[in-house]
Amino acid sequence: MRLREEDIIMQNMRCRESADYLAGIIKGSPRTAVILGSGLGVLADRIEDPVVIPYQEIPHFARSTATGHKGNLICGRLGGKQILAMQGRFHYYEGYNMREVTFPVRVMKRLGIENLLVSNAAGGINNTFRIGDLMIICDHINMMPNPLIGRNNDAFGTRFPDMTRAYDRGFIGMMEEIALKQDIELRKGVYVGLTGPSYETPAEYAFYGRVGGDAIGMSTVPEVIVARHAGLRVFGMSVITNEGYHFDEDFVNDADDVIRAANEAAGKMTALFGELIRRIG
Ligand code: HPA
């Protein structure tokens, strides 16, 4: 759909209204926001002095319907710093359009957020990855519609934003150091973002592995593109919840197994994110 100038003005007005509403509720001036993926919403339970704002109370926010996702914006302290956390995100496969999926990122920008930390559950396509592994996202391959299609919203960024270092090198280096100190082993790799909602066939997993992917999922990339467009620094991490490179005779991909595996890794990830926030936030 082509966006007209009036649509951009409307979008920016909605964004301003959401941000103004939230600014009246949240405490302090958080610089870091976290988007919590499938099963990782428990990280939100570690947030101190939380103020929980259901998405349905925020003007112009969509509602989260995905399995394993709650729909709350949480403001509070993690790693000793004031943060904003999205407990549950909006996925393209739920039927939202890309502007709805990425709207919260622009609201964050309007609220003064500078750093965006994103997490997700992902299928491992690198055959050295195992269920429960954590992977630093170093780069991505976007197989979804680009959320910036349409007239450029100059209030946020440029028409052709650079994606050479979409995932901040400084943050990646810090996280490697933190993991070493905490004795947590990390993987690094390329995240492939697809629309879903069907899982991939064995041939598709193999295909995305051959073209450079290490992990595959149905989120994250739209938010990262919009965040980079708006000049936010981004860090991303995937929990490997299933292995997409070998399939037993009776294997069936199952969303409950994915959530369970993500939940089991949430403790490690919370510790890592908490320390990263302590350093940057
Ligand atoms: N494919 C796509 N998305 C996913 C997967 C997968 O194997 N696992 C968790 N999210």
PDB file of N, CA, C and O in Angstrom, residues 31-108:
ATOM      1  N   ARG A  31      16.796   4.612  29.034  1.00  0.00           N
ATOM      2  CA  ARG A  31      17.538   4.745  27.773  1.00  0.00           C
ATOM      3  C   ARG A  31      17.534   3.438  27.005  1.00  0.00           C
ATOM      4  O   ARG A  31      17.878   3.391  25.836  1.00  0.00           O
ATOM      5  N   THR A  32      17.171   2.354  27.725  1.00  0.00           N
ATOM      6  CA  THR A  32      17.229   1.026  27.103  1.00  0.00           C
ATOM      7  C   THR A  32      15.857   0.365  27.144  1.00  0.00           C
ATOM      8  O   THR A  32      15.174   0.415  28.167  1.00  0.00           O
ATOM      9  N   ALA A  33      15.489  -0.253  26.023  1.00  0.00           N
ATOM     10  CA  ALA A  33      14.242  -1.021  25.959  1.00  0.00           C
ATOM     11  C   ALA A  33      14.576  -2.454  25.563  1.00  0.00           C
ATOM     12  O   ALA A  33      15.561  -2.703  24.855  1.00  0.00           O
ATOM     13  N   VAL A  34      13.748  -3.387  26.046  1.00  0.00           N
ATOM     14  CA  VAL A  34      13.950  -4.803  25.766  1.00  0.00           C
ATOM     15  C   VAL A  34      12.664  -5.356  25.168  1.00  0.00           C
ATOM     16  O   VAL A  34      11.574  -5.105  25.691  1.00  0.00           O
ATOM     17  N   ILE A  35      12.785  -6.113  24.074  1.00  0.00           N
ATOM     18  CA  ILE A  35      11.615  -6.820  23.535  1.00  0.00           C
ATOM     19  C   ILE A  35      11.794  -8.303  23.844  1.00  0.00           C
ATOM     20  O   ILE A  35      12.784  -8.917  23.431  1.00  0.00           O
ATOM     21  N   LEU A  36      10.860  -8.851  24.603  1.00  0.00           N
ATOM     22  CA  LEU A  36      10.979 -10.231  25.070  1.00  0.00           C
ATOM     23  C   LEU A  36      10.179 -11.173  24.174  1.00  0.00           C
ATOM     24  O   LEU A  36       8.975 -11.006  23.990  1.00  0.00           O
ATOM     25  N   GLY A  37      10.855 -12.167  23.643  1.00  0.00           N
ATOM     26  CA  GLY A  37      10.213 -13.098  22.716  1.00  0.00           C
ATOM     27  C   GLY A  37       9.549 -14.274  23.414  1.00  0.00           C
ATOM     28  O   GLY A  37       9.422 -14.303  24.646  1.00  0.00           O
ATOM     29  N   SER A  38       9.142 -15.264  22.623  1.00  0.00           N
ATOM     30  CA  SER A  38       8.433 -16.455  23.103  1.00  0.00           C
ATOM     31  C   SER A  38       9.087 -17.057  24.332  1.00  0.00           C
ATOM     32  O   SER A  38      10.272 -17.368  24.306  1.00  0.00           O
ATOM     33  N   GLY A  39       8.311 -17.216  25.385  1.00  0.00           N
ATOM     34  CA  GLY A  39       8.817 -17.907  26.567  1.00  0.00           C
ATOM     35  C   GLY A  39       9.765 -17.084  27.414  1.00  0.00           C
ATOM     36  O   GLY A  39      10.097 -17.467  28.523  1.00  0.00           O
ATOM     37  N   LEU A  40      10.208 -15.948  26.898  1.00  0.00           N
ATOM     38  CA  LEU A  40      11.215 -15.166  27.616  1.00  0.00           C
ATOM     39  C   LEU A  40      10.594 -14.043  28.424  1.00  0.00           C
ATOM     40  O   LEU A  40      11.284 -13.268  29.064  1.00  0.00           O
ATOM     41  N   GLY A  41       9.266 -14.017  28.403  1.00  0.00           N
ATOM     42  CA  GLY A  41       8.541 -13.028  29.186  1.00  0.00           C
ATOM     43  C   GLY A  41       8.881 -13.110  30.668  1.00  0.00           C
ATOM     44  O   GLY A  41       8.705 -12.135  31.391  1.00  0.00           O
ATOM     45  N   VAL A  42       9.407 -14.266  31.123  1.00  0.00           N
ATOM     46  CA  VAL A  42       9.733 -14.406  32.548  1.00  0.00           C
ATOM     47  C   VAL A  42      10.829 -13.443  32.964  1.00  0.00           C
ATOM     48  O   VAL A  42      10.954 -13.115  34.133  1.00  0.00           O
ATOM     49  N   LEU A  43      11.629 -13.011  32.003  1.00  0.00           N
ATOM     50  CA  LEU A  43      12.648 -11.999  32.316  1.00  0.00           C
ATOM     51  C   LEU A  43      11.981 -10.789  32.972  1.00  0.00           C
ATOM     52  O   LEU A  43      12.553 -10.147  33.842  1.00  0.00           O
ATOM     53  N   ALA A  44      10.749 -10.565  32.552  1.00  0.00           N
ATOM     54  CA  ALA A  44      10.002  -9.425  33.090  1.00  0.00           C
ATOM     55  C   ALA A  44       9.762  -9.572  34.587  1.00  0.00           C
ATOM     56  O   ALA A  44       9.646  -8.571  35.298  1.00  0.00           O
ATOM     57  N   ASP A  45       9.680 -10.832  35.082  1.00  0.00           N
ATOM     58  CA  ASP A  45       9.441 -11.047  36.516  1.00  0.00           C
ATOM     59  C   ASP A  45      10.607 -10.557  37.377  1.00  0.00           C
ATOM     60  O   ASP A  45      10.463 -10.391  38.575  1.00  0.00           O
ATOM     61  N   ARG A  46      11.777 -10.395  36.762  1.00  0.00           N
ATOM     62  CA  ARG A  46      12.950  -9.941  37.533  1.00  0.00           C
ATOM     63  C   ARG A  46      13.057  -8.423  37.588  1.00  0.00           C
ATOM     64  O   ARG A  46      13.976  -7.893  38.192  1.00  0.00           O
ATOM     65  N   ILE A  47      12.149  -7.770  36.907  1.00  0.00           N
ATOM     66  CA  ILE A  47      12.201  -6.304  36.897  1.00  0.00           C
ATOM     67  C   ILE A  47      11.722  -5.780  38.250  1.00  0.00           C
ATOM     68  O   ILE A  47      10.668  -6.166  38.737  1.00  0.00           O
ATOM     69  N   GLU A  48      12.527  -4.921  38.855  1.00  0.00           N
ATOM     70  CA  GLU A  48      12.191  -4.387  40.182  1.00  0.00           C
ATOM     71  C   GLU A  48      11.296  -3.153  40.059  1.00  0.00           C
ATOM     72  O   GLU A  48      11.425  -2.400  39.101  1.00  0.00           O
ATOM     73  N   ASP A  49      10.455  -2.972  41.067  1.00  0.00           N
ATOM     74  CA  ASP A  49       9.508  -1.840  41.098  1.00  0.00           C
ATOM     75  C   ASP A  49       8.765  -1.678  39.772  1.00  0.00           C
ATOM     76  O   ASP A  49       8.761  -0.587  39.190  1.00  0.00           O
ATOM     77  N   PRO A  50       8.154  -2.772  39.300  1.00  0.00           N
ATOM     78  CA  PRO A  50       7.566  -2.671  37.964  1.00  0.00           C
ATOM     79  C   PRO A  50       6.266  -1.870  37.919  1.00  0.00           C
ATOM     80  O   PRO A  50       5.455  -1.934  38.837  1.00  0.00           O
ATOM     81  N   VAL A  51       6.124  -1.127  36.861  1.00  0.00           N
ATOM     82  CA  VAL A  51       4.838  -0.534  36.514  1.00  0.00           C
ATOM     83  C   VAL A  51       4.402  -1.267  35.252  1.00  0.00           C
ATOM     84  O   VAL A  51       5.102  -1.242  34.242  1.00  0.00           O
ATOM     85  N   VAL A  52       3.263  -1.988  35.352  1.00  0.00           N
ATOM     86  CA  VAL A  52       2.826  -2.839  34.239  1.00  0.00           C
ATOM     87  C   VAL A  52       1.697  -2.140  33.486  1.00  0.00           C
ATOM     88  O   VAL A  52       0.670  -1.808  34.071  1.00  0.00           O
ATOM     89  N   ILE A  53       1.911  -1.935  32.217  1.00  0.00           N
ATOM     90  CA  ILE A  53       0.905  -1.239  31.399  1.00  0.00           C
ATOM     91  C   ILE A  53       0.440  -2.183  30.285  1.00  0.00           C
ATOM     92  O   ILE A  53       1.199  -2.464  29.355  1.00  0.00           O
ATOM     93  N   PRO A  54      -0.785  -2.749  30.415  1.00  0.00           N
ATOM     94  CA  PRO A  54      -1.288  -3.647  29.358  1.00  0.00           C
ATOM     95  C   PRO A  54      -1.370  -2.899  28.022  1.00  0.00           C
ATOM     96  O   PRO A  54      -1.748  -1.731  27.995  1.00  0.00           O
ATOM     97  N   TYR A  55      -1.022  -3.617  26.949  1.00  0.00           N
ATOM     98  CA  TYR A  55      -1.027  -2.965  25.639  1.00  0.00           C
ATOM     99  C   TYR A  55      -2.383  -2.332  25.322  1.00  0.00           C
ATOM    100  O   TYR A  55      -2.454  -1.290  24.682  1.00  0.00           O
ATOM    101  N   GLN A  56      -3.457  -3.000  25.787  1.00  0.00           N
ATOM    102  CA  GLN A  56      -4.775  -2.466  25.395  1.00  0.00           C
ATOM    103  C   GLN A  56      -5.075  -1.114  26.029  1.00  0.00           C
ATOM    104  O   GLN A  56      -5.990  -0.426  25.604  1.00  0.00           O
ATOM    105  N   GLU A  57      -4.270  -0.743  27.043  1.00  0.00           N
ATOM    106  CA  GLU A  57      -4.477   0.579  27.650  1.00  0.00           C
ATOM    107  C   GLU A  57      -3.665   1.672  26.961  1.00  0.00           C
ATOM    108  O   GLU A  57      -3.831   2.856  27.243  1.00  0.00           O
ATOM    109  N   ILE A  58      -2.759   1.260  26.081  1.00  0.00           N
ATOM    110  CA  ILE A  58      -1.888   2.247  25.430  1.00  0.00           C
ATOM    111  C   ILE A  58      -2.536   2.678  24.110  1.00  0.00           C
ATOM    112  O   ILE A  58      -2.843   1.825  23.274  1.00  0.00           O
ATOM    113  N   PRO A  59      -2.763   3.956  23.933  1.00  0.00           N
ATOM    114  CA  PRO A  59      -3.393   4.415  22.695  1.00  0.00           C
ATOM    115  C   PRO A  59      -2.638   3.905  21.469  1.00  0.00           C
ATOM    116  O   PRO A  59      -1.415   3.980  21.438  1.00  0.00           O
ATOM    117  N   HIS A  60      -3.383   3.344  20.527  1.00  0.00           N
ATOM    118  CA  HIS A  60      -2.881   2.928  19.211  1.00  0.00           C
ATOM    119  C   HIS A  60      -2.006   1.679  19.214  1.00  0.00           C
ATOM    120  O   HIS A  60      -1.483   1.305  18.173  1.00  0.00           O
ATOM    121  N   PHE A  61      -1.800   1.032  20.366  1.00  0.00           N
ATOM    122  CA  PHE A  61      -1.059  -0.231  20.387  1.00  0.00           C
ATOM    123  C   PHE A  61      -1.981  -1.360  19.943  1.00  0.00           C
ATOM    124  O   PHE A  61      -3.168  -1.369  20.283  1.00  0.00           O
ATOM    125  N   ALA A  62      -1.434  -2.324  19.217  1.00  0.00           N
ATOM    126  CA  ALA A  62      -2.192  -3.524  18.893  1.00  0.00           C
ATOM    127  C   ALA A  62      -2.188  -4.436  20.125  1.00  0.00           C
ATOM    128  O   ALA A  62      -1.572  -4.111  21.139  1.00  0.00           O
ATOM    129  N   ARG A  63      -2.861  -5.573  20.049  1.00  0.00           N
ATOM    130  CA  ARG A  63      -2.869  -6.533  21.164  1.00  0.00           C
ATOM    131  C   ARG A  63      -2.088  -7.770  20.788  1.00  0.00           C
ATOM    132  O   ARG A  63      -2.128  -8.190  19.640  1.00  0.00           O
ATOM    133  N   SER A  64      -1.425  -8.365  21.774  1.00  0.00           N
ATOM    134  CA  SER A  64      -0.598  -9.535  21.514  1.00  0.00           C
ATOM    135  C   SER A  64      -1.452 -10.789  21.625  1.00  0.00           C
ATOM    136  O   SER A  64      -2.138 -10.989  22.615  1.00  0.00           O
ATOM    137  N   THR A  65      -1.432 -11.634  20.597  1.00  0.00           N
ATOM    138  CA  THR A  65      -2.261 -12.845  20.632  1.00  0.00           C
ATOM    139  C   THR A  65      -1.432 -14.116  20.581  1.00  0.00           C
ATOM    140  O   THR A  65      -1.950 -15.205  20.709  1.00  0.00           O
ATOM    141  N   ALA A  66      -0.122 -14.011  20.373  1.00  0.00           N
ATOM    142  CA  ALA A  66       0.701 -15.198  20.095  1.00  0.00           C
ATOM    143  C   ALA A  66       0.880 -16.073  21.333  1.00  0.00           C
ATOM    144  O   ALA A  66       0.914 -15.579  22.459  1.00  0.00           O
ATOM    145  N   THR A  67       1.015 -17.387  21.113  1.00  0.00           N
ATOM    146  CA  THR A  67       1.264 -18.350  22.185  1.00  0.00           C
ATOM    147  C   THR A  67       2.545 -17.959  22.926  1.00  0.00           C
ATOM    148  O   THR A  67       3.540 -17.649  22.312  1.00  0.00           O
ATOM    149  N   GLY A  68       2.498 -17.995  24.258  1.00  0.00           N
ATOM    150  CA  GLY A  68       3.712 -17.723  25.035  1.00  0.00           C
ATOM    151  C   GLY A  68       4.014 -16.244  25.177  1.00  0.00           C
ATOM    152  O   GLY A  68       5.035 -15.869  25.714  1.00  0.00           O
ATOM    153  N   HIS A  69       3.136 -15.406  24.681  1.00  0.00           N
ATOM    154  CA  HIS A  69       3.361 -13.962  24.754  1.00  0.00           C
ATOM    155  C   HIS A  69       2.286 -13.300  25.584  1.00  0.00           C
ATOM    156  O   HIS A  69       1.092 -13.476  25.326  1.00  0.00           O
ATOM    157  N   LYS A  70       2.711 -12.526  26.577  1.00  0.00           N
ATOM    158  CA  LYS A  70       1.751 -11.666  27.256  1.00  0.00           C
ATOM    159  C   LYS A  70       1.782 -10.340  26.542  1.00  0.00           C
ATOM    160  O   LYS A  70       2.623 -10.109  25.685  1.00  0.00           O
ATOM    161  N   GLY A  71       0.899  -9.467  26.896  1.00  0.00           N
ATOM    162  CA  GLY A  71       0.883  -8.174  26.225  1.00  0.00           C
ATOM    163  C   GLY A  71       1.002  -7.018  27.182  1.00  0.00           C
ATOM    164  O   GLY A  71       0.004  -6.340  27.455  1.00  0.00           O
ATOM    165  N   ASN A  72       2.195  -6.810  27.724  1.00  0.00           N
ATOM    166  CA  ASN A  72       2.395  -5.713  28.665  1.00  0.00           C
ATOM    167  C   ASN A  72       3.660  -4.930  28.355  1.00  0.00           C
ATOM    168  O   ASN A  72       4.675  -5.525  27.998  1.00  0.00           O
ATOM    169  N   LEU A  73       3.567  -3.657  28.551  1.00  0.00           N
ATOM    170  CA  LEU A  73       4.768  -2.841  28.576  1.00  0.00           C
ATOM    171  C   LEU A  73       5.112  -2.663  30.050  1.00  0.00           C
ATOM    172  O   LEU A  73       4.241  -2.310  30.843  1.00  0.00           O
ATOM    173  N   ILE A  74       6.347  -2.961  30.402  1.00  0.00           N
ATOM    174  CA  ILE A  74       6.738  -2.891  31.809  1.00  0.00           C
ATOM    175  C   ILE A  74       7.872  -1.896  31.966  1.00  0.00           C
ATOM    176  O   ILE A  74       8.850  -1.935  31.226  1.00  0.00           O
ATOM    177  N   CYS A  75       7.681  -1.035  32.938  1.00  0.00           N
ATOM    178  CA  CYS A  75       8.705  -0.043  33.219  1.00  0.00           C
ATOM    179  C   CYS A  75       9.234  -0.353  34.616  1.00  0.00           C
ATOM    180  O   CYS A  75       8.459  -0.630  35.524  1.00  0.00           O
ATOM    181  N   GLY A  76      10.535  -0.387  34.781  1.00  0.00           N
ATOM    182  CA  GLY A  76      11.106  -0.681  36.093  1.00  0.00           C
ATOM    183  C   GLY A  76      12.612  -0.801  35.985  1.00  0.00           C
ATOM    184  O   GLY A  76      13.194  -0.385  34.984  1.00  0.00           O
ATOM    185  N   ARG A  77      13.231  -1.419  37.042  1.00  0.00           N
ATOM    186  CA  ARG A  77      14.692  -1.484  37.062  1.00  0.00           C
ATOM    187  C   ARG A  77      15.189  -2.897  36.823  1.00  0.00           C
ATOM    188  O   ARG A  77      14.700  -3.858  37.407  1.00  0.00           O
ATOM    189  N   LEU A  78      16.169  -3.002  35.947  1.00  0.00           N
ATOM    190  CA  LEU A  78      16.893  -4.263  35.736  1.00  0.00           C
ATOM    191  C   LEU A  78      18.363  -3.880  35.605  1.00  0.00           C
ATOM    192  O   LEU A  78      18.683  -2.883  34.958  1.00  0.00           O
ATOM    193  N   GLY A  79      19.233  -4.690  36.232  1.00  0.00           N
ATOM    194  CA  GLY A  79      20.660  -4.353  36.190  1.00  0.00           C
ATOM    195  C   GLY A  79      20.917  -2.981  36.789  1.00  0.00           C
ATOM    196  O   GLY A  79      21.845  -2.277  36.387  1.00  0.00           O
ATOM    197  N   GLY A  80      20.064  -2.600  37.735  1.00  0.00           N
ATOM    198  CA  GLY A  80      20.268  -1.314  38.408  1.00  0.00           C
ATOM    199  C   GLY A  80      19.884  -0.102  37.571  1.00  0.00           C
ATOM    200  O   GLY A  80      20.114   1.041  37.972  1.00  0.00           O
ATOM    201  N   LYS A  81      19.313  -0.338  36.404  1.00  0.00           N
ATOM    202  CA  LYS A  81      18.960   0.778  35.524  1.00  0.00           C
ATOM    203  C   LYS A  81      17.465   0.769  35.198  1.00  0.00           C
ATOM    204  O   LYS A  81      16.852  -0.301  35.145  1.00  0.00           O
ATOM    205  N   GLN A  82      16.957   1.939  34.956  1.00  0.00           N
ATOM    206  CA  GLN A  82      15.557   2.069  34.565  1.00  0.00           C
ATOM    207  C   GLN A  82      15.408   1.610  33.105  1.00  0.00           C
ATOM    208  O   GLN A  82      16.151   2.078  32.238  1.00  0.00           O
ATOM    209  N   ILE A  83      14.492   0.673  32.876  1.00  0.00           N
ATOM    210  CA  ILE A  83      14.298   0.190  31.497  1.00  0.00           C
ATOM    211  C   ILE A  83      12.803   0.136  31.143  1.00  0.00           C
ATOM    212  O   ILE A  83      11.935   0.224  32.020  1.00  0.00           O
ATOM    213  N   LEU A  84      12.565  -0.070  29.862  1.00  0.00           N
ATOM    214  CA  LEU A  84      11.215  -0.370  29.368  1.00  0.00           C
ATOM    215  C   LEU A  84      11.284  -1.766  28.780  1.00  0.00           C
ATOM    216  O   LEU A  84      12.228  -2.073  28.041  1.00  0.00           O
ATOM    217  N   ALA A  85      10.313  -2.610  29.092  1.00  0.00           N
ATOM    218  CA  ALA A  85      10.334  -3.950  28.502  1.00  0.00           C
ATOM    219  C   ALA A  85       8.998  -4.255  27.853  1.00  0.00           C
ATOM    220  O   ALA A  85       7.933  -3.972  28.423  1.00  0.00           O
ATOM    221  N   MET A  86       9.052  -4.819  26.671  1.00  0.00           N
ATOM    222  CA  MET A  86       7.840  -5.318  26.031  1.00  0.00           C
ATOM    223  C   MET A  86       7.725  -6.794  26.342  1.00  0.00           C
ATOM    224  O   MET A  86       8.543  -7.599  25.882  1.00  0.00           O
ATOM    225  N   GLN A  87       6.723  -7.149  27.157  1.00  0.00           N
ATOM    226  CA  GLN A  87       6.481  -8.548  27.488  1.00  0.00           C
ATOM    227  C   GLN A  87       5.489  -9.061  26.448  1.00  0.00           C
ATOM    228  O   GLN A  87       4.284  -8.969  26.622  1.00  0.00           O
ATOM    229  N   GLY A  88       6.037  -9.556  25.366  1.00  0.00           N
ATOM    230  CA  GLY A  88       5.207  -9.956  24.227  1.00  0.00           C
ATOM    231  C   GLY A  88       5.339  -8.934  23.109  1.00  0.00           C
ATOM    232  O   GLY A  88       5.401  -7.738  23.365  1.00  0.00           O
ATOM    233  N   ARG A  89       5.411  -9.449  21.909  1.00  0.00           N
ATOM    234  CA  ARG A  89       5.550  -8.569  20.744  1.00  0.00           C
ATOM    235  C   ARG A  89       4.459  -8.876  19.734  1.00  0.00           C
ATOM    236  O   ARG A  89       3.656  -9.785  19.928  1.00  0.00           O
ATOM    237  N   PHE A  90       4.411  -8.108  18.676  1.00  0.00           N
ATOM    238  CA  PHE A  90       3.436  -8.313  17.605  1.00  0.00           C
ATOM    239  C   PHE A  90       4.131  -8.972  16.426  1.00  0.00           C
ATOM    240  O   PHE A  90       5.203  -8.547  16.029  1.00  0.00           O
ATOM    241  N   HIS A  91       3.510 -10.029  15.923  1.00  0.00           N
ATOM    242  CA  HIS A  91       4.104 -10.762  14.799  1.00  0.00           C
ATOM    243  C   HIS A  91       3.304 -10.522  13.529  1.00  0.00           C
ATOM    244  O   HIS A  91       2.075 -10.410  13.570  1.00  0.00           O
ATOM    245  N   TYR A  92       3.995 -10.547  12.430  1.00  0.00           N
ATOM    246  CA  TYR A  92       3.346 -10.411  11.121  1.00  0.00           C
ATOM    247  C   TYR A  92       2.350 -11.556  10.905  1.00  0.00           C
ATOM    248  O   TYR A  92       1.269 -11.369  10.367  1.00  0.00           O
ATOM    249  N   TYR A  93       2.705 -12.770  11.386  1.00  0.00           N
ATOM    250  CA  TYR A  93       1.824 -13.923  11.152  1.00  0.00           C
ATOM    251  C   TYR A  93       0.496 -13.831  11.886  1.00  0.00           C
ATOM    252  O   TYR A  93      -0.462 -14.535  11.566  1.00  0.00           O
ATOM    253  N   GLU A  94       0.427 -12.940  12.890  1.00  0.00           N
ATOM    254  CA  GLU A  94      -0.840 -12.760  13.606  1.00  0.00           C
ATOM    255  C   GLU A  94      -1.841 -11.968  12.758  1.00  0.00           C
ATOM    256  O   GLU A  94      -3.015 -11.881  13.114  1.00  0.00           O
ATOM    257  N   GLY A  95      -1.351 -11.380  11.683  1.00  0.00           N
ATOM    258  CA  GLY A  95      -2.236 -10.622  10.803  1.00  0.00           C
ATOM    259  C   GLY A  95      -2.055  -9.118  10.910  1.00  0.00           C
ATOM    260  O   GLY A  95      -2.726  -8.362  10.214  1.00  0.00           O
ATOM    261  N   TYR A  96      -1.163  -8.677  11.801  1.00  0.00           N
ATOM    262  CA  TYR A  96      -0.851  -7.241  11.868  1.00  0.00           C
ATOM    263  C   TYR A  96      -0.055  -6.857  10.635  1.00  0.00           C
ATOM    264  O   TYR A  96       0.710  -7.669  10.105  1.00  0.00           O
ATOM    265  N   ASN A  97      -0.202  -5.606  10.217  1.00  0.00           N
ATOM    266  CA  ASN A  97       0.679  -5.184   9.132  1.00  0.00           C
ATOM    267  C   ASN A  97       2.016  -4.731   9.726  1.00  0.00           C
ATOM    268  O   ASN A  97       2.155  -4.617  10.944  1.00  0.00           O
ATOM    269  N   MET A  98       2.964  -4.480   8.863  1.00  0.00           N
ATOM    270  CA  MET A  98       4.317  -4.188   9.356  1.00  0.00           C
ATOM    271  C   MET A  98       4.382  -2.891  10.165  1.00  0.00           C
ATOM    272  O   MET A  98       5.228  -2.747  11.041  1.00  0.00           O
ATOM    273  N   ARG A  99       3.497  -1.957   9.848  1.00  0.00           N
ATOM    274  CA  ARG A  99       3.502  -0.706  10.641  1.00  0.00           C
ATOM    275  C   ARG A  99       3.027  -0.974  12.066  1.00  0.00           C
ATOM    276  O   ARG A  99       3.542  -0.409  13.024  1.00  0.00           O
ATOM    277  N   GLU A 100       2.043  -1.889  12.199  1.00  0.00           N
ATOM    278  CA  GLU A 100       1.570  -2.243  13.549  1.00  0.00           C
ATOM    279  C   GLU A 100       2.653  -3.023  14.312  1.00  0.00           C
ATOM    280  O   GLU A 100       2.862  -2.806  15.501  1.00  0.00           O
ATOM    281  N   VAL A 101       3.324  -3.925  13.595  1.00  0.00           N
ATOM    282  CA  VAL A 101       4.363  -4.758  14.240  1.00  0.00           C
ATOM    283  C   VAL A 101       5.476  -3.871  14.813  1.00  0.00           C
ATOM    284  O   VAL A 101       5.995  -4.133  15.891  1.00  0.00           O
ATOM    285  N   THR A 102       5.814  -2.807  14.080  1.00  0.00           N
ATOM    286  CA  THR A 102       6.986  -2.013  14.462  1.00  0.00           C
ATOM    287  C   THR A 102       6.633  -0.701  15.163  1.00  0.00           C
ATOM    288  O   THR A 102       7.536   0.016  15.597  1.00  0.00           O
ATOM    289  N   PHE A 103       5.349  -0.417  15.296  1.00  0.00           N
ATOM    290  CA  PHE A 103       4.905   0.834  15.927  1.00  0.00           C
ATOM    291  C   PHE A 103       5.553   1.072  17.305  1.00  0.00           C
ATOM    292  O   PHE A 103       6.037   2.180  17.589  1.00  0.00           O
ATOM    293  N   PRO A 104       5.606   0.022  18.179  1.00  0.00           N
ATOM    294  CA  PRO A 104       6.191   0.268  19.505  1.00  0.00           C
ATOM    295  C   PRO A 104       7.640   0.769  19.449  1.00  0.00           C
ATOM    296  O   PRO A 104       8.071   1.515  20.331  1.00  0.00           O
ATOM    297  N   VAL A 105       8.370   0.366  18.423  1.00  0.00           N
ATOM    298  CA  VAL A 105       9.776   0.795  18.338  1.00  0.00           C
ATOM    299  C   VAL A 105       9.843   2.311  18.121  1.00  0.00           C
ATOM    300  O   VAL A 105      10.675   3.008  18.712  1.00  0.00           O
ATOM    301  N   ARG A 106       8.935   2.808  17.318  1.00  0.00           N
ATOM    302  CA  ARG A 106       8.923   4.261  17.080  1.00  0.00           C
ATOM    303  C   ARG A 106       8.445   5.014  18.323  1.00  0.00           C
ATOM    304  O   ARG A 106       8.920   6.108  18.608  1.00  0.00           O
ATOM    305  N   VAL A 107       7.531   4.398  19.046  1.00  0.00           N
ATOM    306  CA  VAL A 107       7.093   5.024  20.303  1.00  0.00           C
ATOM    307  C   VAL A 107       8.285   5.087  21.273  1.00  0.00           C
ATOM    308  O   VAL A 107       8.508   6.103  21.939  1.00  0.00           O
ATOM    309  N   MET A 108       9.052   4.011  21.314  1.00  0.00           N
ATOM    310  CA  MET A 108      10.247   4.005  22.178  1.00  0.00           C
ATOM    311  C   MET A 108      11.201   5.124  21.797  1.00  0.00           C
ATOM    312  O   MET A 108      11.746   5.817  22.646  1.00  0.00           O
TER     313      MET A 108
END
